[in-house]
Tab-separated table of C-alpha atoms and ligand atoms in Angstrom:
chain	number	residue	atom	x	y	z
D	1	MET	CA	119.851	102.014	121.416
D	2	TYR	CA	117.215	99.859	123.132
D	3	GLN	CA	115.659	101.579	126.112
D	4	SER	CA	113.150	100.433	128.652
D	5	ARG	CA	109.581	100.494	127.404
D	6	ILE	CA	107.203	103.203	128.446
D	7	PRO	CA	103.620	101.924	128.162
D	8	ALA	CA	100.846	104.060	126.600
D	9	ASN	CA	97.395	103.490	125.120
D	10	THR	CA	97.837	105.509	121.946
D	11	ALA	CA	100.565	107.651	120.440
D	12	ILE	CA	98.436	110.777	120.811
D	13	ASP	CA	97.712	110.068	124.516
D	14	TYR	CA	101.419	109.815	125.110
D	15	LEU	CA	102.307	112.960	123.167
D	16	ILE	CA	99.672	115.026	124.995
D	17	SER	CA	100.700	113.870	128.451
D	18	ALA	CA	104.491	113.672	128.040
D	19	GLN	CA	105.085	116.535	125.558
D	20	PRO	CA	108.344	114.847	124.467
D	21	ASP	CA	110.966	117.022	122.814
D	22	GLN	CA	112.798	113.889	121.665
D	23	PRO	CA	111.563	111.880	118.636
D	24	VAL	CA	109.445	108.924	119.793
D	25	LEU	CA	109.100	105.463	118.237
D	26	PHE	CA	105.786	103.856	119.191
D	27	PHE	CA	105.790	100.044	119.023
D	28	ASN	CA	102.529	98.190	118.505
D	29	PRO	CA	103.080	94.489	119.367
D	30	SER	CA	99.703	93.373	118.018
D	31	MET	CA	100.525	94.826	114.579
D	32	LEU	CA	103.745	92.803	114.561
D	33	GLY	CA	101.790	89.673	115.513
D	34	GLN	CA	99.369	90.319	112.624
D	35	SER	CA	102.222	90.802	110.205
D	36	TYR	CA	103.807	87.501	111.258
D	37	LYS	CA	100.449	85.720	110.873
D	38	ARG	CA	100.006	87.180	107.385
D	39	PHE	CA	103.349	85.732	106.261
D	40	ALA	CA	102.819	82.441	108.099
D	41	LYS	CA	99.375	81.988	106.515
D	42	GLY	CA	100.253	83.085	102.993
D	43	PHE	CA	103.841	82.075	102.355
D	44	PRO	CA	104.204	78.483	101.085
D	45	GLY	CA	107.232	77.597	103.215
D	46	LEU	CA	109.292	78.593	106.263
D	47	VAL	CA	109.021	82.231	107.360
D	48	THR	CA	112.136	83.733	108.924
D	49	TYR	CA	112.962	87.352	109.804
D	50	ALA	CA	115.900	89.464	108.575
D	51	VAL	CA	117.048	90.905	111.900
D	52	LYS	CA	118.861	93.811	110.226
D	53	ALA	CA	115.563	95.603	109.515
D	54	ASN	CA	114.981	96.160	113.232
D	55	ASP	CA	116.977	94.268	115.843
D	56	SER	CA	115.026	95.584	118.843
D	57	VAL	CA	114.628	93.069	121.640
D	58	GLU	CA	110.857	93.670	121.583
D	59	VAL	CA	110.658	92.688	117.900
D	60	ILE	CA	112.589	89.445	118.280
D	61	GLU	CA	110.752	88.582	121.525
D	62	ASN	CA	107.332	89.124	119.968
D	63	LEU	CA	108.194	87.158	116.824
D	64	VAL	CA	109.398	84.226	118.933
D	65	VAL	CA	106.165	84.329	120.951
D	66	ALA	CA	104.175	84.454	117.675
D	67	GLY	CA	105.892	81.234	116.539
D	68	MET	CA	108.983	82.238	114.575
D	69	THR	CA	111.779	79.701	114.936
D	70	ALA	CA	114.459	80.868	112.473
D	71	PHE	CA	116.215	84.188	111.834
D	72	ASP	CA	118.423	85.606	109.092
D	73	VAL	CA	121.405	87.189	110.826
D	74	ALA	CA	123.990	89.317	109.053
D	75	SER	CA	126.681	89.573	111.736
D	76	PRO	CA	127.923	87.969	114.972
D	77	ALA	CA	126.242	90.795	116.914
D	78	GLU	CA	122.874	89.816	115.422
D	79	MET	CA	123.540	86.150	116.287
D	80	LYS	CA	124.189	87.106	119.915
D	81	ARG	CA	121.113	89.324	120.012
D	82	VAL	CA	118.822	86.530	118.771
D	83	ARG	CA	120.387	83.838	120.946
D	84	GLN	CA	120.075	85.959	124.110
D	85	ILE	CA	116.338	86.076	123.537
D	86	SER	CA	115.809	82.626	122.067
D	87	PRO	CA	118.663	80.188	122.817
D	88	SER	CA	117.124	77.555	120.514
D	89	ALA	CA	116.593	79.877	117.524
D	90	ILE	CA	117.758	78.551	114.154
D	91	LEU	CA	120.310	80.896	112.597
D	92	HIS	CA	120.776	81.515	108.852
D	93	TYR	CA	123.834	83.652	108.082
D	94	ASN	CA	123.019	85.113	104.689
D	95	ASN	CA	125.503	87.944	104.450
D	96	PRO	CA	127.603	86.392	101.636
D	97	ILE	CA	130.848	88.148	102.632
D	98	ARG	CA	132.349	87.234	105.997
D	99	SER	CA	135.781	87.493	107.567
D	100	ARG	CA	137.362	84.251	108.792
D	101	GLY	CA	136.738	85.451	112.345
D	102	GLU	CA	133.057	85.933	111.574
D	103	ILE	CA	132.861	82.422	110.107
D	104	ARG	CA	134.361	81.075	113.357
D	105	GLU	CA	131.702	82.962	115.321
D	106	GLY	CA	128.971	81.615	113.033
D	107	VAL	CA	130.216	78.056	113.564
D	108	ALA	CA	130.391	78.634	117.324
D	109	HIS	CA	126.806	79.943	117.297
D	110	GLY	CA	125.635	76.849	115.412
D	111	VAL	CA	124.640	78.577	112.145
D	112	VAL	CA	122.898	75.963	109.974
D	113	SER	CA	122.578	77.861	106.697
D	114	TRP	CA	125.022	80.113	104.840
D	115	SER	CA	124.986	81.861	101.478
D	116	VAL	CA	127.836	82.438	99.005
D	117	ASP	CA	128.308	84.253	95.730
D	118	CYS	CA	131.888	83.327	94.778
D	119	LEU	CA	134.262	80.364	95.022
D	120	SER	CA	136.767	82.079	97.310
D	121	GLU	CA	134.057	82.699	99.930
D	122	LEU	CA	132.893	79.073	99.609
D	123	ASN	CA	136.480	77.949	100.234
D	124	LYS	CA	136.597	80.164	103.318
D	125	LEU	CA	133.471	78.422	104.635
D	126	ILE	CA	135.000	74.994	104.005
D	127	GLU	CA	138.297	75.979	105.687
D	128	GLY	CA	136.383	77.542	108.575
D	129	GLY	CA	134.527	74.308	109.324
D	130	ALA	CA	131.021	75.488	108.335
D	131	THR	CA	128.450	72.718	108.003
D	132	GLY	CA	124.814	72.382	106.970
D	133	GLU	CA	123.264	74.235	104.072
D	134	VAL	CA	124.976	76.561	101.615
D	135	ALA	CA	122.778	78.622	99.323
D	136	VAL	CA	124.211	80.074	96.134
D	137	ARG	CA	123.101	83.675	95.816
D	138	LEU	CA	122.041	84.579	92.285
D	139	ARG	CA	121.829	88.020	90.756
D	140	LEU	CA	119.809	88.976	87.689
D	141	PRO	CA	119.002	92.319	86.082
D	142	VAL	CA	115.402	92.300	87.315
D	143	ALA	CA	113.286	95.436	87.768
D	144	GLY	CA	110.687	96.166	90.449
D	145	ALA	CA	112.653	97.210	93.530
D	146	VAL	CA	113.496	100.696	94.724
D	147	TYR	CA	117.192	100.052	94.311
D	148	ASP	CA	119.360	97.301	92.881
D	149	PHE	CA	120.612	94.586	95.238
D	150	GLY	CA	122.593	92.837	92.484
D	151	GLU	CA	125.376	95.388	92.368
D	152	LYS	CA	127.042	94.397	95.617
D	153	PHE	CA	126.160	90.708	95.990
D	154	GLY	CA	125.174	87.765	93.830
D	155	ALA	CA	126.674	85.438	91.224
D	156	ASP	CA	125.755	85.675	87.544
D	157	PRO	CA	124.051	82.525	86.186
D	158	LEU	CA	127.233	80.910	84.778
D	159	MET	CA	129.101	81.397	88.037
D	160	ALA	CA	126.050	80.189	89.967
D	161	ILE	CA	126.119	76.861	88.073
D	162	GLU	CA	129.786	76.340	88.939
D	163	LEU	CA	129.219	77.356	92.561
D	164	LEU	CA	126.209	75.097	93.036
D	165	ARG	CA	128.218	72.101	91.806
D	166	ALA	CA	131.062	73.030	94.152
D	167	VAL	CA	128.645	73.397	97.091
D	168	SER	CA	127.217	69.954	96.431
D	169	GLN	CA	130.644	68.341	95.927
D	170	ALA	CA	131.858	69.851	99.206
D	171	GLY	CA	129.074	67.951	100.982
D	172	PHE	CA	126.834	70.876	101.936
D	173	SER	CA	123.085	70.663	101.523
D	174	PRO	CA	122.642	72.536	98.209
D	175	ALA	CA	120.307	75.501	98.062
D	176	MET	CA	119.874	78.736	96.164
D	177	THR	CA	118.869	82.208	97.209
D	178	PHE	CA	118.289	85.676	95.793
D	179	HIS	CA	117.086	89.089	96.889
D	180	PRO	CA	115.070	90.973	94.251
D	181	GLY	CA	115.906	94.327	95.870
D	182	THR	CA	114.155	96.038	98.717
D	183	GLN	CA	110.616	97.506	98.586
D	184	CYS	CA	109.871	95.301	95.570
D	185	ASN	CA	106.244	95.103	94.568
D	186	SER	CA	106.566	93.066	91.391
D	187	PRO	CA	105.535	89.372	91.483
D	188	GLN	CA	107.326	88.985	88.122
D	189	ALA	CA	110.657	89.756	89.796
D	190	TRP	CA	110.280	86.667	92.020
D	191	ALA	CA	108.970	84.565	89.122
D	192	ARG	CA	111.960	85.461	86.950
D	193	TYR	CA	114.450	84.601	89.694
D	194	ILE	CA	112.761	81.296	90.498
D	195	GLU	CA	112.748	80.270	86.811
D	196	GLU	CA	116.465	80.972	86.567
D	197	CYS	CA	117.226	79.087	89.809
D	198	ALA	CA	115.496	76.018	88.337
D	199	ASN	CA	117.553	76.346	85.121
D	200	ILE	CA	120.772	76.656	87.073
D	201	ALA	CA	119.985	73.574	89.169
D	202	VAL	CA	119.330	71.538	85.989
D	203	GLN	CA	122.510	72.759	84.339
D	204	ALA	CA	124.565	72.080	87.461
D	205	GLY	CA	123.004	68.612	87.759
D	206	VAL	CA	122.150	69.333	91.382
D	207	GLU	CA	118.757	68.898	93.034
D	208	LEU	CA	117.990	71.881	95.267
D	209	LYS	CA	116.929	70.921	98.760
D	210	ARG	CA	115.780	74.452	99.555
D	211	LEU	CA	115.160	77.722	97.781
D	212	ASN	CA	115.364	80.929	99.792
D	213	VAL	CA	113.292	83.569	98.020
D	214	GLY	CA	114.683	86.363	100.115
D	215	GLY	CA	113.354	89.521	101.554
D	216	GLY	CA	112.356	92.469	99.422
D	217	TYR	CA	108.566	92.447	100.003
D	218	ALA	CA	107.278	95.991	99.937
D	219	ALA	CA	105.916	97.807	102.969
D	220	HIS	CA	103.174	100.442	102.812
D	221	ARG	CA	104.942	103.737	102.091
D	222	THR	CA	102.584	105.702	99.826
D	223	GLY	CA	99.216	105.161	98.117
D	224	ASN	CA	97.541	101.795	98.626
D	225	ALA	CA	99.062	99.069	100.787
D	226	PRO	CA	100.986	96.456	98.763
D	227	VAL	CA	99.279	93.072	98.430
D	228	ILE	CA	102.063	90.670	99.372
D	229	GLU	CA	99.693	87.733	98.837
D	230	SER	CA	100.033	88.281	95.073
D	231	ILE	CA	103.766	87.712	95.478
D	232	PHE	CA	103.176	84.558	97.556
D	233	ASP	CA	100.871	83.281	94.767
D	234	ALA	CA	103.436	84.021	92.068
D	235	ILE	CA	106.125	82.243	94.106
D	236	ASP	CA	103.983	79.152	94.626
D	237	ARG	CA	102.762	78.942	91.027
D	238	THR	CA	106.227	79.468	89.555
D	239	VAL	CA	107.882	76.936	91.856
D	240	CYS	CA	105.219	74.328	90.908
D	241	ARG	CA	105.630	75.082	87.211
D	242	VAL	CA	109.417	75.060	86.967
D	243	PHE	CA	110.408	72.465	89.570
D	244	GLY	CA	107.459	70.047	89.244
D	245	SER	CA	108.126	66.946	91.328
D	246	LYS	CA	111.561	68.285	92.329
D	247	ARG	CA	110.062	71.174	94.279
D	248	PRO	CA	112.531	72.393	96.929
D	249	ASP	CA	111.349	73.516	100.352
D	250	LEU	CA	110.930	77.288	100.400
D	251	ILE	CA	112.151	79.915	102.868
D	252	CYS	CA	111.533	83.645	102.938
D	253	GLU	CA	113.377	86.205	105.035
D	254	PRO	CA	111.452	89.488	104.994
D	255	GLY	CA	112.771	92.412	106.989
D	256	ARG	CA	110.943	95.552	105.966
D	257	ALA	CA	107.495	94.084	105.285
D	258	MET	CA	107.512	92.139	108.554
D	259	VAL	CA	108.269	95.036	110.866
D	260	ALA	CA	107.478	98.373	109.176
D	261	GLU	CA	103.818	98.649	110.114
D	262	SER	CA	104.342	97.904	113.785
D	263	TYR	CA	105.993	101.261	114.533
D	264	GLN	CA	104.976	104.913	114.260
D	265	LEU	CA	107.504	107.725	114.616
D	266	ALA	CA	106.550	111.072	116.141
D	267	VAL	CA	108.811	113.986	115.271
D	268	ARG	CA	108.403	117.533	116.557
D	269	VAL	CA	108.683	120.875	114.825
D	270	LYS	CA	111.521	122.789	116.495
D	271	ALA	CA	111.229	125.931	114.408
D	272	ILE	CA	109.734	127.393	111.245
D	273	LYS	CA	111.628	129.922	109.146
D	274	ASN	CA	110.305	131.984	106.235
D	275	ASP	CA	106.946	130.164	106.369
D	276	THR	CA	108.222	127.151	104.420
D	277	LEU	CA	111.371	125.838	106.149
D	278	LEU	CA	110.574	123.328	108.885
D	279	TYR	CA	113.270	122.276	111.341
D	280	LEU	CA	112.409	118.900	112.918
D	281	ASN	CA	113.896	117.069	115.893
D	282	ASP	CA	114.715	114.059	113.662
D	283	GLY	CA	115.881	113.544	110.101
D	284	ILE	CA	118.041	111.489	107.781
D	285	TYR	CA	120.672	110.811	110.452
D	286	GLY	CA	117.983	109.488	112.779
D	287	GLY	CA	114.797	107.526	112.167
D	288	MET	CA	114.135	109.012	108.720
D	289	ALA	CA	117.250	107.790	106.888
D	290	GLU	CA	115.173	105.975	104.290
D	291	TRP	CA	113.392	109.146	103.181
D	292	ARG	CA	116.647	110.099	101.492
D	293	ASP	CA	117.098	106.732	99.714
D	294	LEU	CA	113.539	105.508	99.145
D	295	GLY	CA	111.684	108.801	98.889
D	296	GLU	CA	108.969	110.373	100.973
D	297	MET	CA	106.284	108.443	102.830
D	298	ASP	CA	102.981	110.260	102.610
D	299	ARG	CA	101.399	108.516	105.594
D	300	HIS	CA	101.629	111.347	108.107
D	301	MET	CA	99.350	113.446	110.303
D	302	VAL	CA	100.102	116.655	112.168
D	303	PHE	CA	98.915	117.284	115.735
D	304	ALA	CA	99.118	120.315	118.005
D	305	ASP	CA	100.537	119.669	121.471
D	306	ASP	CA	96.957	119.395	122.838
D	307	GLY	CA	96.268	116.499	120.441
D	308	GLN	CA	94.133	118.456	117.934
D	309	GLN	CA	94.812	117.323	114.393
D	310	LYS	CA	95.791	120.036	111.905
D	311	HIS	CA	93.717	120.119	108.713
D	312	GLY	CA	95.006	123.259	106.958
D	313	ALA	CA	95.232	123.341	103.161
D	314	PRO	CA	98.149	121.260	101.849
D	315	LYS	CA	101.343	123.251	101.410
D	316	ASN	CA	104.886	122.295	100.391
D	317	PHE	CA	107.618	122.575	103.004
D	318	THR	CA	111.356	121.964	103.061
D	319	LEU	CA	112.180	119.644	105.969
D	320	TYR	CA	115.485	119.842	107.816
D	321	GLY	CA	116.737	117.513	110.546
D	322	PRO	CA	118.206	118.680	113.872
D	323	THR	CA	121.951	118.438	113.155
D	324	CYS	CA	124.211	121.275	112.032
D	325	ASP	CA	124.915	119.488	108.755
D	326	SER	CA	123.399	121.140	105.678
D	327	LEU	CA	122.949	117.705	104.075
D	328	ASP	CA	120.518	116.884	106.894
D	329	ARG	CA	117.498	117.629	104.750
D	330	ILE	CA	114.685	115.478	103.378
D	331	PRO	CA	115.075	115.647	99.570
D	332	GLY	CA	112.436	117.575	97.653
D	333	GLU	CA	109.467	119.232	99.307
D	334	ILE	CA	106.950	117.599	101.617
D	335	CYS	CA	103.268	118.450	101.593
D	336	LEU	CA	101.866	119.188	105.076
D	337	PRO	CA	98.905	121.170	106.462
D	338	SER	CA	99.591	124.908	106.030
D	339	ASP	CA	98.666	125.584	109.686
D	340	ILE	CA	101.507	123.419	111.030
D	341	ASP	CA	103.245	125.277	113.846
D	342	GLU	CA	106.275	125.233	116.122
D	343	GLU	CA	106.015	122.417	118.758
D	344	ASP	CA	103.476	120.456	116.684
D	345	TYR	CA	104.030	116.740	116.244
D	346	VAL	CA	104.183	114.954	112.883
D	347	LEU	CA	103.119	111.332	113.363
D	348	LEU	CA	104.512	109.029	110.676
D	349	ALA	CA	103.064	105.548	110.061
D	350	GLY	CA	104.923	102.424	108.943
D	351	MET	CA	108.296	103.434	110.425
D	352	GLY	CA	109.549	100.138	111.898
D	353	ALA	CA	112.033	99.124	109.208
D	354	TYR	CA	115.538	100.544	108.909
D	355	SER	CA	114.710	103.375	111.310
D	356	THR	CA	116.068	102.511	114.727
D	357	ALA	CA	118.435	100.076	112.966
D	358	THR	CA	120.186	102.796	111.009
D	359	ALA	CA	119.802	105.841	113.302
D	360	THR	CA	123.119	107.477	114.147
D	361	ALA	CA	124.080	109.583	117.155
D	362	PHE	CA	125.429	112.373	114.923
D	363	ASN	CA	125.526	115.742	116.725
D	364	GLY	CA	124.135	114.016	119.815
D	365	TYR	CA	120.767	113.386	118.167
D	366	GLY	CA	119.203	110.136	116.926
D	367	ASP	CA	118.289	108.799	120.346
D	368	LEU	CA	114.709	107.700	119.730
D	369	LEU	CA	112.499	107.414	122.811
D	370	ARG	CA	110.752	104.012	122.826
D	371	VAL	CA	107.106	103.637	123.841
D	372	THR	CA	105.063	100.443	123.657
D	373	LEU	CA	101.346	100.769	122.861
D	374	GLY	CA	98.541	98.548	124.031
H	1	PLP	C1	120.232	88.544	102.618
H	1	PLP	C2	119.109	89.467	102.965
H	1	PLP	N1	117.919	88.942	103.313
H	1	PLP	C3	116.871	89.704	103.658
H	1	PLP	C4	116.974	91.084	103.682
H	1	PLP	C5	115.784	91.901	104.065
H	1	PLP	O1	115.329	92.651	103.000
H	1	PLP	P1	113.980	93.488	103.096
H	1	PLP	O2	114.079	94.332	104.301
H	1	PLP	O3	113.942	94.256	101.819
H	1	PLP	O4	112.861	92.503	103.208
H	1	PLP	C6	118.191	91.689	103.295
H	1	PLP	C7	118.335	93.148	103.293
H	1	PLP	O5	119.372	93.726	103.130
H	1	PLP	C8	119.279	90.851	102.935
H	1	PLP	O6	120.463	91.375	102.596
């Protein structure tokens, strides 16, 4: 999906001069740099990046330049992508289910940290010759995220105790990890997980060398921007309280919150029917997949093709994507200026996470034009 970068000063400049009919993703490298600095300054440990959120070359390149040394990769393709850009990058392979072939590729790529949530997968790692750190992935019924990450992955506390012992006995560097669920804005979710990790380590009789407190940090979708520093504080305070002198080194692996703000997506109105049905050139099969699963983002502005912003009274519209599929619709109704017109652009902020990464080519759409600002 990665295409050569077209430079532009601002998104509006580009839209006025190019009049693109294709959806456009605008990348702002300095926003990505700021996001990295925010994590690096506030998080009390090693900051890595979950490549799955946006595996664009420009994202990985800019994070490496900003100082990032380690990446969470979920597949051999992500390992190759990172290594092509940064041959010395440290790779953490935290997808807890892997085929034996994928384990071989991880070993060949020099993965230094793995996660597991069941004994059979740990045995596969041992048989496959994995070395280094193995983190036991815990799951708890904790609220705060937009959807539950414990359904597919994670060991319950009793299984986690058994697994942690087995990890240590097998000679791996013992660690634990969890993911509180994506778009999580609750410091208590992290605190609860960290408390339980400390309990599990005591009950297993194993001292944790590292604790990976996951991704999950919320990006700015609606209302006020989340204050991720309050989560960093809760992490630090809880780790001090429950581990005391046995404090493990910490790692985080944000995807969404690292990359979301560094992209805007411009979509164009192809047609309006019956005054309230808007047909866009992008939708849930393209860069807006998350609007179906996470709900609407209200951070949008509408511009005419000459760059004038539309300020009509707010009105509810039904938004359809460009494919022939009737499911290609943004759920619910979206409030936009009533004077929105055919060929106008809707500029959406905070669109860097799980947009280009999940866009499909269904019906021949989904090819997002890439423009770099600055
Ligand atoms: C193991 C792991 N780490 C990190 C992430 C990134 O999560 P987020 O984008 O919510 O920060 C994910 C997302 O699926 C994940 O599975």
